[in-house]
């Protein structure tokens, strides 16, 4: 087994490899097994990383998003079989690219509407830029053409974003392929439609306030909070740290001029651990139940067919409703439990909840590229080694 000193040494080794700073917290049934913070938030100021340090969550923002979706689901606000056009009228119909054997491509109506299950399971057919989706280049070109007027405008709301994207042809019929992409924006729009308020207000009311997550949000409330965010660095070709792009950070600033669809979240290791502990402990945190354990079981059940698993990049994992979930530990060299689930963020945040052990693991750093294939498996393996 591992111990705290050995994990300290592991994270210290991460700094020697080039990380400016990082943090990790491992909790089991409310008891902290490990908590450690290393390095600095900024290489010029030398401010140390602490439990109060804030990190950009990027795609790890999806975990609060899909958790709230499932909380609304278990309250009867929608069914997974509902077409999203019932909530987002511009999405009542959709088209897709159809490539013929001779290479000719048509745009044809989809054989079915996008439903909420397709959104929750990343099967809506609209990829992000790094996807290996069918007809990928055509889809990306179509999406860019739809978004160009908004990009030229400079700022735009989630509603405007969804309206523009409703005109983009899909890569495939909804529900047929796992394609990492635009599903999360659609989910955020559905939350706003169901609750009749901004998605970030729903997060705060349903999840962040009940869990005491005071340091998780999309918009900085004040300058002091902004200053707690780690500096985003990128590695140049020689391995040196240089300032990363500031586009993402502008989305955290107050003001409509900084709106750009759905702004992603920032959080701390300490804050985010509360959410993961709730998910690991069957929907209960600090004696308060937020959701049903059976709903969490549905979220972490693999919904990919054998063919769709070929679309999924992570060995040993399947995909449930908004989460990667362990289905074959041997195939992925994973020393955790079947049904453990979580996700990762593009700047280096990573987490996993394991209901079989009541275990939550939350790790964060911010770096471009995030080099997750080196850092995350080592954190995961050592964290389970504490058991």
mmCIF file of C-alpha atoms in Angstrom:
data_model
loop_
_atom_site.group_PDB
_atom_site.id
_atom_site.type_symbol
_atom_site.label_atom_id
_atom_site.label_comp_id
_atom_site.label_asym_id
_atom_site.label_seq_id
_atom_site.Cartn_x
_atom_site.Cartn_y
_atom_site.Cartn_z
ATOM 1 C CA UNK A 1 0.000 0.000 0.000
ATOM 2 C CA UNK A 2 0.991 3.650 -0.287
ATOM 3 C CA UNK A 3 1.187 6.182 2.534
ATOM 4 C CA UNK A 4 1.076 9.952 2.848
ATOM 5 C CA UNK A 5 4.843 10.350 2.703
ATOM 6 C CA UNK A 6 5.052 8.376 -0.519
ATOM 7 C CA UNK A 7 2.282 10.468 -2.120
ATOM 8 C CA UNK A 8 4.109 13.616 -0.985
ATOM 9 C CA UNK A 9 7.158 12.318 -2.829
ATOM 10 C CA UNK A 10 5.062 11.550 -5.909
ATOM 11 C CA UNK A 11 3.648 15.087 -6.081
ATOM 12 C CA UNK A 12 7.034 16.641 -5.369
ATOM 13 C CA UNK A 13 8.299 14.637 -8.335
ATOM 14 C CA UNK A 14 5.579 16.229 -10.467
ATOM 15 C CA UNK A 15 7.128 19.632 -9.726
ATOM 16 C CA UNK A 16 10.549 18.410 -10.787
ATOM 17 C CA UNK A 17 8.976 17.258 -14.030
ATOM 18 C CA UNK A 18 7.709 20.753 -14.787
ATOM 19 C CA UNK A 19 4.439 21.443 -12.968
ATOM 20 C CA UNK A 20 4.285 24.869 -11.286
ATOM 21 C CA UNK A 21 1.942 23.519 -8.606
ATOM 22 C CA UNK A 22 -0.741 20.956 -7.786
ATOM 23 C CA UNK A 23 -3.076 19.697 -5.074
ATOM 24 C CA UNK A 24 -4.695 16.388 -4.112
ATOM 25 C CA UNK A 25 -7.343 15.345 -1.599
ATOM 26 C CA UNK A 26 -8.482 11.766 -0.966
ATOM 27 C CA UNK A 27 -11.497 11.181 1.306
ATOM 28 C CA UNK A 28 -13.257 7.984 2.390
ATOM 29 C CA UNK A 29 -16.667 8.118 4.086
ATOM 30 C CA UNK A 30 -15.946 11.646 5.327
ATOM 31 C CA UNK A 31 -12.450 10.855 6.649
ATOM 32 C CA UNK A 32 -9.514 12.520 4.903
ATOM 33 C CA UNK A 33 -6.939 9.890 3.940
ATOM 34 C CA UNK A 34 -4.620 12.369 2.241
ATOM 35 C CA UNK A 35 -4.447 16.091 1.539
ATOM 36 C CA UNK A 36 -1.426 17.842 0.082
ATOM 37 C CA UNK A 37 -0.527 20.983 -1.836
ATOM 38 C CA UNK A 38 2.751 21.589 -3.618
ATOM 39 C CA UNK A 39 4.498 24.238 -5.683
ATOM 40 C CA UNK A 40 3.422 27.769 -6.493
ATOM 41 C CA UNK A 41 0.451 29.508 -8.081
ATOM 42 C CA UNK A 42 2.759 31.834 -10.022
ATOM 43 C CA UNK A 43 6.445 31.363 -10.793
ATOM 44 C CA UNK A 44 7.164 35.090 -10.413
ATOM 45 C CA UNK A 45 5.361 35.806 -7.133
ATOM 46 C CA UNK A 46 6.192 32.364 -5.667
ATOM 47 C CA UNK A 47 2.801 32.292 -3.919
ATOM 48 C CA UNK A 48 2.412 28.758 -2.513
ATOM 49 C CA UNK A 49 -0.449 26.464 -3.532
ATOM 50 C CA UNK A 50 -2.796 25.930 -0.564
ATOM 51 C CA UNK A 51 -6.280 24.545 0.104
ATOM 52 C CA UNK A 52 -7.632 27.998 -0.851
ATOM 53 C CA UNK A 53 -5.990 28.030 -4.282
ATOM 54 C CA UNK A 54 -8.379 28.100 -7.243
ATOM 55 C CA UNK A 55 -7.947 26.107 -10.457
ATOM 56 C CA UNK A 56 -9.699 26.310 -13.830
ATOM 57 C CA UNK A 57 -11.916 23.249 -14.183
ATOM 58 C CA UNK A 58 -12.446 23.278 -17.972
ATOM 59 C CA UNK A 59 -14.321 20.054 -18.791
ATOM 60 C CA UNK A 60 -14.472 18.985 -15.151
ATOM 61 C CA UNK A 61 -17.223 21.612 -15.007
ATOM 62 C CA UNK A 62 -19.327 18.887 -16.611
ATOM 63 C CA UNK A 63 -19.627 16.950 -13.349
ATOM 64 C CA UNK A 64 -21.687 19.632 -11.552
ATOM 65 C CA UNK A 65 -23.605 20.121 -14.808
ATOM 66 C CA UNK A 66 -24.638 16.497 -15.231
ATOM 67 C CA UNK A 67 -25.198 16.029 -11.498
ATOM 68 C CA UNK A 68 -27.735 18.872 -11.545
ATOM 69 C CA UNK A 69 -29.302 17.391 -14.681
ATOM 70 C CA UNK A 70 -29.860 14.112 -12.861
ATOM 71 C CA UNK A 71 -31.194 15.882 -9.770
ATOM 72 C CA UNK A 72 -33.789 17.509 -12.036
ATOM 73 C CA UNK A 73 -34.459 14.149 -13.711
ATOM 74 C CA UNK A 74 -35.252 12.446 -10.418
ATOM 75 C CA UNK A 75 -37.658 15.298 -9.621
ATOM 76 C CA UNK A 76 -39.630 14.481 -12.758
ATOM 77 C CA UNK A 77 -38.640 17.603 -14.696
ATOM 78 C CA UNK A 78 -37.931 15.565 -17.841
ATOM 79 C CA UNK A 79 -37.471 12.020 -19.118
ATOM 80 C CA UNK A 80 -34.293 10.835 -20.793
ATOM 81 C CA UNK A 81 -36.391 9.902 -23.821
ATOM 82 C CA UNK A 82 -37.712 13.460 -24.250
ATOM 83 C CA UNK A 83 -36.629 15.203 -27.481
ATOM 84 C CA UNK A 84 -34.562 18.253 -26.612
ATOM 85 C CA UNK A 85 -36.799 20.235 -28.976
ATOM 86 C CA UNK A 86 -39.458 20.096 -26.244
ATOM 87 C CA UNK A 87 -37.207 22.435 -24.229
ATOM 88 C CA UNK A 88 -35.117 24.094 -26.964
ATOM 89 C CA UNK A 89 -37.560 24.710 -29.855
ATOM 90 C CA UNK A 90 -34.864 25.464 -32.433
ATOM 91 C CA UNK A 91 -33.626 21.895 -31.995
ATOM 92 C CA UNK A 92 -36.892 20.167 -32.910
ATOM 93 C CA UNK A 93 -35.325 18.993 -36.184
ATOM 94 C CA UNK A 94 -31.752 18.370 -37.231
ATOM 95 C CA UNK A 95 -29.715 17.351 -40.266
ATOM 96 C CA UNK A 96 -26.572 15.279 -40.699
ATOM 97 C CA UNK A 97 -23.850 14.678 -43.235
ATOM 98 C CA UNK A 98 -24.231 11.507 -45.326
ATOM 99 C CA UNK A 99 -21.080 10.320 -47.090
ATOM 100 C CA UNK A 100 -21.637 8.037 -50.104
ATOM 101 C CA UNK A 101 -19.221 5.242 -51.156
ATOM 102 C CA UNK A 102 -18.023 7.415 -54.040
ATOM 103 C CA UNK A 103 -17.025 10.164 -51.578
ATOM 104 C CA UNK A 104 -19.929 12.499 -52.375
ATOM 105 C CA UNK A 105 -21.535 14.037 -49.288
ATOM 106 C CA UNK A 106 -25.189 14.984 -48.835
ATOM 107 C CA UNK A 107 -26.883 16.859 -45.995
ATOM 108 C CA UNK A 108 -29.987 14.866 -45.036
ATOM 109 C CA UNK A 109 -32.545 14.956 -42.188
ATOM 110 C CA UNK A 110 -31.618 12.818 -39.203
ATOM 111 C CA UNK A 111 -33.643 9.653 -38.720
ATOM 112 C CA UNK A 112 -34.574 10.680 -35.161
ATOM 113 C CA UNK A 113 -34.491 13.836 -33.014
ATOM 114 C CA UNK A 114 -31.807 14.390 -30.412
ATOM 115 C CA UNK A 115 -33.175 13.286 -27.048
ATOM 116 C CA UNK A 116 -31.925 14.033 -23.548
ATOM 117 C CA UNK A 117 -30.249 10.632 -23.202
ATOM 118 C CA UNK A 118 -28.178 11.396 -26.331
ATOM 119 C CA UNK A 119 -27.146 14.697 -24.736
ATOM 120 C CA UNK A 120 -26.279 13.079 -21.396
ATOM 121 C CA UNK A 121 -24.228 10.326 -23.032
ATOM 122 C CA UNK A 122 -22.279 12.445 -25.571
ATOM 123 C CA UNK A 123 -24.195 11.057 -28.541
ATOM 124 C CA UNK A 124 -25.693 14.246 -29.962
ATOM 125 C CA UNK A 125 -23.354 14.182 -32.990
ATOM 126 C CA UNK A 126 -21.542 17.528 -32.643
ATOM 127 C CA UNK A 127 -17.837 17.181 -31.793
ATOM 128 C CA UNK A 128 -15.293 19.439 -30.182
ATOM 129 C CA UNK A 129 -12.290 20.235 -32.334
ATOM 130 C CA UNK A 130 -10.207 17.274 -31.157
ATOM 131 C CA UNK A 131 -12.788 14.599 -31.946
ATOM 132 C CA UNK A 132 -12.329 11.688 -34.347
ATOM 133 C CA UNK A 133 -15.985 11.883 -35.377
ATOM 134 C CA UNK A 134 -17.246 10.656 -38.762
ATOM 135 C CA UNK A 135 -17.133 13.457 -41.398
ATOM 136 C CA UNK A 136 -15.168 15.432 -38.779
ATOM 137 C CA UNK A 137 -13.770 18.098 -41.118
ATOM 138 C CA UNK A 138 -17.162 18.826 -42.669
ATOM 139 C CA UNK A 139 -18.827 19.023 -39.272
ATOM 140 C CA UNK A 140 -16.198 21.405 -37.912
ATOM 141 C CA UNK A 141 -16.524 23.634 -40.970
ATOM 142 C CA UNK A 142 -20.307 23.706 -40.576
ATOM 143 C CA UNK A 143 -20.059 24.541 -36.880
ATOM 144 C CA UNK A 144 -17.569 27.315 -37.557
ATOM 145 C CA UNK A 145 -19.827 28.826 -40.210
ATOM 146 C CA UNK A 146 -22.714 28.855 -37.743
ATOM 147 C CA UNK A 147 -20.609 30.466 -35.035
ATOM 148 C CA UNK A 148 -18.787 33.048 -37.173
ATOM 149 C CA UNK A 149 -21.375 35.831 -36.663
ATOM 150 C CA UNK A 150 -21.179 35.373 -32.887
ATOM 151 C CA UNK A 151 -17.374 35.312 -32.924
ATOM 152 C CA UNK A 152 -17.401 38.564 -34.861
ATOM 153 C CA UNK A 153 -19.849 40.017 -32.347
ATOM 154 C CA UNK A 154 -17.412 39.082 -29.587
ATOM 155 C CA UNK A 155 -19.812 38.306 -26.754
ATOM 156 C CA UNK A 156 -22.870 36.091 -26.784
ATOM 157 C CA UNK A 157 -25.195 34.329 -24.393
ATOM 158 C CA UNK A 158 -25.808 30.606 -24.049
ATOM 159 C CA UNK A 159 -29.197 31.071 -25.728
ATOM 160 C CA UNK A 160 -27.545 32.766 -28.725
ATOM 161 C CA UNK A 161 -24.911 30.035 -28.836
ATOM 162 C CA UNK A 162 -27.504 27.259 -28.918
ATOM 163 C CA UNK A 163 -29.596 29.070 -31.518
ATOM 164 C CA UNK A 164 -26.637 29.444 -33.859
ATOM 165 C CA UNK A 165 -25.507 25.842 -33.435
ATOM 166 C CA UNK A 166 -28.980 24.440 -34.135
ATOM 167 C CA UNK A 167 -28.313 25.050 -37.833
ATOM 168 C CA UNK A 168 -25.136 22.913 -37.935
ATOM 169 C CA UNK A 169 -25.410 19.463 -39.600
ATOM 170 C CA UNK A 170 -24.495 16.592 -37.265
ATOM 171 C CA UNK A 171 -21.769 14.011 -37.804
ATOM 172 C CA UNK A 172 -24.219 11.113 -37.491
ATOM 173 C CA UNK A 173 -27.723 10.190 -36.417
ATOM 174 C CA UNK A 174 -28.259 11.096 -32.743
ATOM 175 C CA UNK A 175 -27.576 8.236 -30.360
ATOM 176 C CA UNK A 176 -25.433 6.198 -32.761
ATOM 177 C CA UNK A 177 -21.867 7.286 -31.872
ATOM 178 C CA UNK A 178 -20.065 8.498 -28.745
ATOM 179 C CA UNK A 179 -18.540 11.825 -29.789
ATOM 180 C CA UNK A 180 -17.046 14.117 -27.178
ATOM 181 C CA UNK A 181 -18.418 17.566 -27.827
ATOM 182 C CA UNK A 182 -21.305 19.990 -27.760
ATOM 183 C CA UNK A 183 -23.631 17.917 -25.567
ATOM 184 C CA UNK A 184 -22.745 19.912 -22.440
ATOM 185 C CA UNK A 185 -23.850 23.220 -23.922
ATOM 186 C CA UNK A 186 -27.188 21.605 -24.783
ATOM 187 C CA UNK A 187 -27.495 20.247 -21.231
ATOM 188 C CA UNK A 188 -26.888 23.721 -19.798
ATOM 189 C CA UNK A 189 -29.588 25.111 -22.089
ATOM 190 C CA UNK A 190 -32.057 22.453 -20.965
ATOM 191 C CA UNK A 191 -31.381 23.331 -17.310
ATOM 192 C CA UNK A 192 -32.092 26.988 -18.032
ATOM 193 C CA UNK A 193 -35.309 26.101 -19.874
ATOM 194 C CA UNK A 194 -36.556 23.755 -17.126
ATOM 195 C CA UNK A 195 -35.660 26.074 -14.247
ATOM 196 C CA UNK A 196 -36.302 29.414 -16.004
ATOM 197 C CA UNK A 197 -33.096 30.944 -14.648
ATOM 198 C CA UNK A 198 -29.379 31.094 -15.573
ATOM 199 C CA UNK A 199 -27.612 27.771 -15.289
ATOM 200 C CA UNK A 200 -24.998 29.128 -12.859
ATOM 201 C CA UNK A 201 -27.768 30.283 -10.504
ATOM 202 C CA UNK A 202 -29.207 26.758 -10.600
ATOM 203 C CA UNK A 203 -25.801 25.283 -9.753
ATOM 204 C CA UNK A 204 -25.522 27.571 -6.750
ATOM 205 C CA UNK A 205 -29.022 26.885 -5.425
ATOM 206 C CA UNK A 206 -29.175 23.129 -6.007
ATOM 207 C CA UNK A 207 -25.579 22.052 -5.475
ATOM 208 C CA UNK A 208 -22.958 24.567 -4.383
ATOM 209 C CA UNK A 209 -24.829 26.182 -1.474
ATOM 210 C CA UNK A 210 -26.128 22.880 -0.003
ATOM 211 C CA UNK A 211 -22.611 21.411 -0.195
ATOM 212 C CA UNK A 212 -20.916 24.530 1.167
ATOM 213 C CA UNK A 213 -18.925 24.965 -2.053
ATOM 214 C CA UNK A 214 -18.200 28.652 -1.507
ATOM 215 C CA UNK A 215 -15.233 28.720 -3.888
ATOM 216 C CA UNK A 216 -16.838 27.185 -6.974
ATOM 217 C CA UNK A 217 -18.449 29.445 -9.569
ATOM 218 C CA UNK A 218 -18.198 30.750 -13.120
ATOM 219 C CA UNK A 219 -17.817 34.464 -12.349
ATOM 220 C CA UNK A 220 -15.359 36.057 -9.908
ATOM 221 C CA UNK A 221 -17.305 37.907 -7.192
ATOM 222 C CA UNK A 222 -14.359 40.182 -6.381
ATOM 223 C CA UNK A 223 -10.702 40.899 -7.109
ATOM 224 C CA UNK A 224 -9.542 38.922 -4.077
ATOM 225 C CA UNK A 225 -11.104 35.737 -5.468
ATOM 226 C CA UNK A 226 -9.601 36.388 -8.900
ATOM 227 C CA UNK A 227 -6.143 36.691 -7.342
ATOM 228 C CA UNK A 228 -6.438 33.192 -5.842
ATOM 229 C CA UNK A 229 -6.584 31.617 -9.314
ATOM 230 C CA UNK A 230 -3.362 29.923 -10.399
ATOM 231 C CA UNK A 231 -1.583 31.388 -13.402
ATOM 232 C CA UNK A 232 -2.159 29.321 -16.520
ATOM 233 C CA UNK A 233 1.130 28.278 -18.103
ATOM 234 C CA UNK A 234 1.994 26.498 -21.314
ATOM 235 C CA UNK A 235 5.175 24.607 -22.112
ATOM 236 C CA UNK A 236 7.149 25.909 -25.086
ATOM 237 C CA UNK A 237 9.058 23.496 -27.399
ATOM 238 C CA UNK A 238 12.063 23.654 -25.051
ATOM 239 C CA UNK A 239 9.961 22.730 -22.031
ATOM 240 C CA UNK A 240 9.981 26.215 -20.507
ATOM 241 C CA UNK A 241 6.854 27.634 -18.848
ATOM 242 C CA UNK A 242 5.331 30.603 -20.683
ATOM 243 C CA UNK A 243 2.019 32.422 -20.021
ATOM 244 C CA UNK A 244 -0.967 30.589 -21.491
ATOM 245 C CA UNK A 245 -3.861 32.169 -23.418
ATOM 246 C CA UNK A 246 -6.131 34.543 -21.495
ATOM 247 C CA UNK A 247 -9.324 33.793 -23.437
ATOM 248 C CA UNK A 248 -10.669 31.372 -20.842
ATOM 249 C CA UNK A 249 -10.053 33.719 -17.910
ATOM 250 C CA UNK A 250 -12.036 36.541 -19.529
ATOM 251 C CA UNK A 251 -15.138 34.355 -19.216
ATOM 252 C CA UNK A 252 -14.789 34.525 -15.423
ATOM 253 C CA UNK A 253 -14.945 38.347 -15.332
ATOM 254 C CA UNK A 254 -18.251 40.086 -14.506
ATOM 255 C CA UNK A 255 -20.024 41.908 -17.315
ATOM 256 C CA UNK A 256 -22.030 40.993 -20.397
ATOM 257 C CA UNK A 257 -19.064 41.926 -22.574
ATOM 258 C CA UNK A 258 -17.323 38.806 -21.264
ATOM 259 C CA UNK A 259 -20.190 36.404 -21.904
ATOM 260 C CA UNK A 260 -19.417 33.659 -24.374
ATOM 261 C CA UNK A 261 -22.018 30.939 -24.132
ATOM 262 C CA UNK A 262 -21.747 28.953 -20.913
ATOM 263 C CA UNK A 263 -18.675 30.028 -18.923
ATOM 264 C CA UNK A 264 -16.747 27.137 -17.372
ATOM 265 C CA UNK A 265 -16.166 26.876 -13.621
ATOM 266 C CA UNK A 266 -13.256 27.483 -11.290
ATOM 267 C CA UNK A 267 -12.932 25.642 -7.980
ATOM 268 C CA UNK A 268 -10.528 24.488 -5.287
ATOM 269 C CA UNK A 269 -9.461 20.962 -4.411
ATOM 270 C CA UNK A 270 -11.149 21.367 -1.016
ATOM 271 C CA UNK A 271 -14.425 22.610 -2.522
ATOM 272 C CA UNK A 272 -14.645 20.054 -5.274
ATOM 273 C CA UNK A 273 -13.991 17.214 -2.844
ATOM 274 C CA UNK A 274 -17.347 17.953 -1.225
ATOM 275 C CA UNK A 275 -19.147 17.227 -4.491
ATOM 276 C CA UNK A 276 -17.179 14.031 -5.129
ATOM 277 C CA UNK A 277 -17.734 12.802 -1.566
ATOM 278 C CA UNK A 278 -21.473 13.291 -2.002
ATOM 279 C CA UNK A 279 -21.384 11.222 -5.191
ATOM 280 C CA UNK A 280 -19.164 8.567 -3.571
ATOM 281 C CA UNK A 281 -21.472 8.258 -0.560
ATOM 282 C CA UNK A 282 -24.737 7.635 -2.386
ATOM 283 C CA UNK A 283 -25.973 11.229 -2.574
ATOM 284 C CA UNK A 284 -25.359 12.154 1.085
ATOM 285 C CA UNK A 285 -22.895 14.762 2.363
ATOM 286 C CA UNK A 286 -22.407 15.659 6.031
ATOM 287 C CA UNK A 287 -25.688 13.999 6.957
ATOM 288 C CA UNK A 288 -27.763 15.746 4.268
ATOM 289 C CA UNK A 289 -29.147 13.851 1.276
ATOM 290 C CA UNK A 290 -29.042 15.740 -2.009
ATOM 291 C CA UNK A 291 -30.009 12.946 -4.390
ATOM 292 C CA UNK A 292 -30.897 9.269 -4.519
ATOM 293 C CA UNK A 293 -28.231 6.575 -4.575
ATOM 294 C CA UNK A 294 -30.191 4.819 -7.319
ATOM 295 C CA UNK A 295 -29.964 7.926 -9.499
ATOM 296 C CA UNK A 296 -26.190 7.927 -8.996
ATOM 297 C CA UNK A 297 -26.154 4.234 -9.924
ATOM 298 C CA UNK A 298 -27.878 5.107 -13.200
ATOM 299 C CA UNK A 299 -25.383 7.911 -13.876
ATOM 300 C CA UNK A 300 -22.432 5.531 -13.498
ATOM 301 C CA UNK A 301 -23.854 2.645 -15.534
ATOM 302 C CA UNK A 302 -22.160 2.204 -18.897
ATOM 303 C CA UNK A 303 -24.535 3.046 -21.723
ATOM 304 C CA UNK A 304 -22.195 2.414 -24.663
ATOM 305 C CA UNK A 305 -22.743 -0.555 -26.952
ATOM 306 C CA UNK A 306 -19.854 -2.786 -28.006
ATOM 307 C CA UNK A 307 -19.575 -0.767 -31.224
ATOM 308 C CA UNK A 308 -19.757 2.587 -29.414
ATOM 309 C CA UNK A 309 -17.006 1.518 -27.023
ATOM 310 C CA UNK A 310 -14.738 1.600 -30.078
ATOM 311 C CA UNK A 311 -15.389 5.367 -30.165
ATOM 312 C CA UNK A 312 -14.342 5.765 -26.517
ATOM 313 C CA UNK A 313 -10.645 6.494 -25.919
ATOM 314 C CA UNK A 314 -10.127 5.350 -22.297
ATOM 315 C CA UNK A 315 -9.271 1.676 -21.833
ATOM 316 C CA UNK A 316 -11.155 -0.075 -19.055
ATOM 317 C CA UNK A 317 -13.849 2.596 -18.979
ATOM 318 C CA UNK A 318 -17.291 2.994 -20.485
ATOM 319 C CA UNK A 319 -19.480 6.086 -20.375
ATOM 320 C CA UNK A 320 -22.666 6.612 -18.422
ATOM 321 C CA UNK A 321 -24.752 9.789 -18.129
ATOM 322 C CA UNK A 322 -22.114 12.511 -18.104
ATOM 323 C CA UNK A 323 -19.347 10.407 -16.563
ATOM 324 C CA UNK A 324 -16.609 7.960 -17.491
ATOM 325 C CA UNK A 325 -17.181 4.735 -15.531
ATOM 326 C CA UNK A 326 -14.935 1.726 -14.831
ATOM 327 C CA UNK A 327 -16.170 -1.446 -16.567
ATOM 328 C CA UNK A 328 -12.984 -3.536 -16.938
ATOM 329 C CA UNK A 329 -10.185 -2.828 -14.433
ATOM 330 C CA UNK A 330 -7.810 -5.306 -16.071
ATOM 331 C CA UNK A 331 -8.189 -3.740 -19.523
ATOM 332 C CA UNK A 332 -7.323 -0.304 -18.131
ATOM 333 C CA UNK A 333 -4.765 -1.395 -15.499
ATOM 334 C CA UNK A 334 -7.051 0.170 -12.874
ATOM 335 C CA UNK A 335 -6.707 -0.794 -9.205
ATOM 336 C CA UNK A 336 -10.138 0.565 -8.242
ATOM 337 C CA UNK A 337 -13.709 -0.701 -8.314
ATOM 338 C CA UNK A 338 -16.066 -1.453 -11.154
ATOM 339 C CA UNK A 339 -18.508 1.449 -11.282
ATOM 340 C CA UNK A 340 -16.061 4.090 -10.023
ATOM 341 C CA UNK A 341 -16.734 7.194 -12.088
ATOM 342 C CA UNK A 342 -15.485 10.702 -12.826
ATOM 343 C CA UNK A 343 -13.910 12.897 -15.481
ATOM 344 C CA UNK A 344 -10.976 15.128 -16.334
ATOM 345 C CA UNK A 345 -10.390 18.742 -17.375
ATOM 346 C CA UNK A 346 -8.307 20.033 -20.261
ATOM 347 C CA UNK A 347 -5.945 21.996 -17.997
ATOM 348 C CA UNK A 348 -5.148 19.055 -15.716
ATOM 349 C CA UNK A 349 -7.903 18.654 -13.121
ATOM 350 C CA UNK A 350 -9.085 15.071 -12.540
ATOM 351 C CA UNK A 351 -11.434 13.281 -10.158
ATOM 352 C CA UNK A 352 -13.057 9.947 -9.407
ATOM 353 C CA UNK A 353 -15.812 8.814 -7.034
ATOM 354 C CA UNK A 354 -15.997 5.179 -5.942
ATOM 355 C CA UNK A 355 -19.286 4.287 -4.208
ATOM 356 C CA UNK A 356 -18.082 0.754 -3.465
ATOM 357 C CA UNK A 357 -15.400 2.229 -1.181
ATOM 358 C CA UNK A 358 -17.030 5.554 -0.257
ATOM 359 C CA UNK A 359 -13.912 7.060 -1.802
ATOM 360 C CA UNK A 360 -13.380 10.372 -3.578
ATOM 361 C CA UNK A 361 -10.176 11.532 -5.256
ATOM 362 C CA UNK A 362 -9.733 15.129 -6.450
ATOM 363 C CA UNK A 363 -6.497 16.265 -8.090
ATOM 364 C CA UNK A 364 -5.770 19.601 -9.773
ATOM 365 C CA UNK A 365 -3.110 21.394 -11.764
ATOM 366 C CA UNK A 366 -3.353 23.881 -14.641
ATOM 367 C CA UNK A 367 -0.971 23.466 -17.560
ATOM 368 C CA UNK A 368 -1.056 23.348 -21.379
ATOM 369 C CA UNK A 369 -0.677 20.620 -22.520
ATOM 370 C CA UNK A 370 -1.952 18.974 -19.349
ATOM 371 C CA UNK A 371 0.006 15.723 -19.904
ATOM 372 C CA UNK A 372 -2.817 13.835 -18.206
ATOM 373 C CA UNK A 373 -1.644 10.418 -19.374
ATOM 374 C CA UNK A 374 1.425 10.807 -17.147
ATOM 375 C CA UNK A 375 -0.054 12.486 -14.068
ATOM 376 C CA UNK A 376 -3.579 11.161 -13.637
ATOM 377 C CA UNK A 377 -2.934 7.387 -13.682
ATOM 378 C CA UNK A 378 -0.184 7.822 -11.082
ATOM 379 C CA UNK A 379 -2.439 9.894 -8.826
ATOM 380 C CA UNK A 380 -5.245 7.388 -9.199
ATOM 381 C CA UNK A 381 -3.080 4.356 -8.489
ATOM 382 C CA UNK A 382 -1.391 5.898 -5.442
ATOM 383 C CA UNK A 383 -4.705 7.153 -4.035
ATOM 384 C CA UNK A 384 -6.273 3.691 -4.182
ATOM 385 C CA UNK A 385 -3.084 2.405 -2.596
ATOM 386 C CA UNK A 386 -4.094 4.223 0.585
ATOM 387 C CA UNK A 387 -6.966 1.756 1.161
#
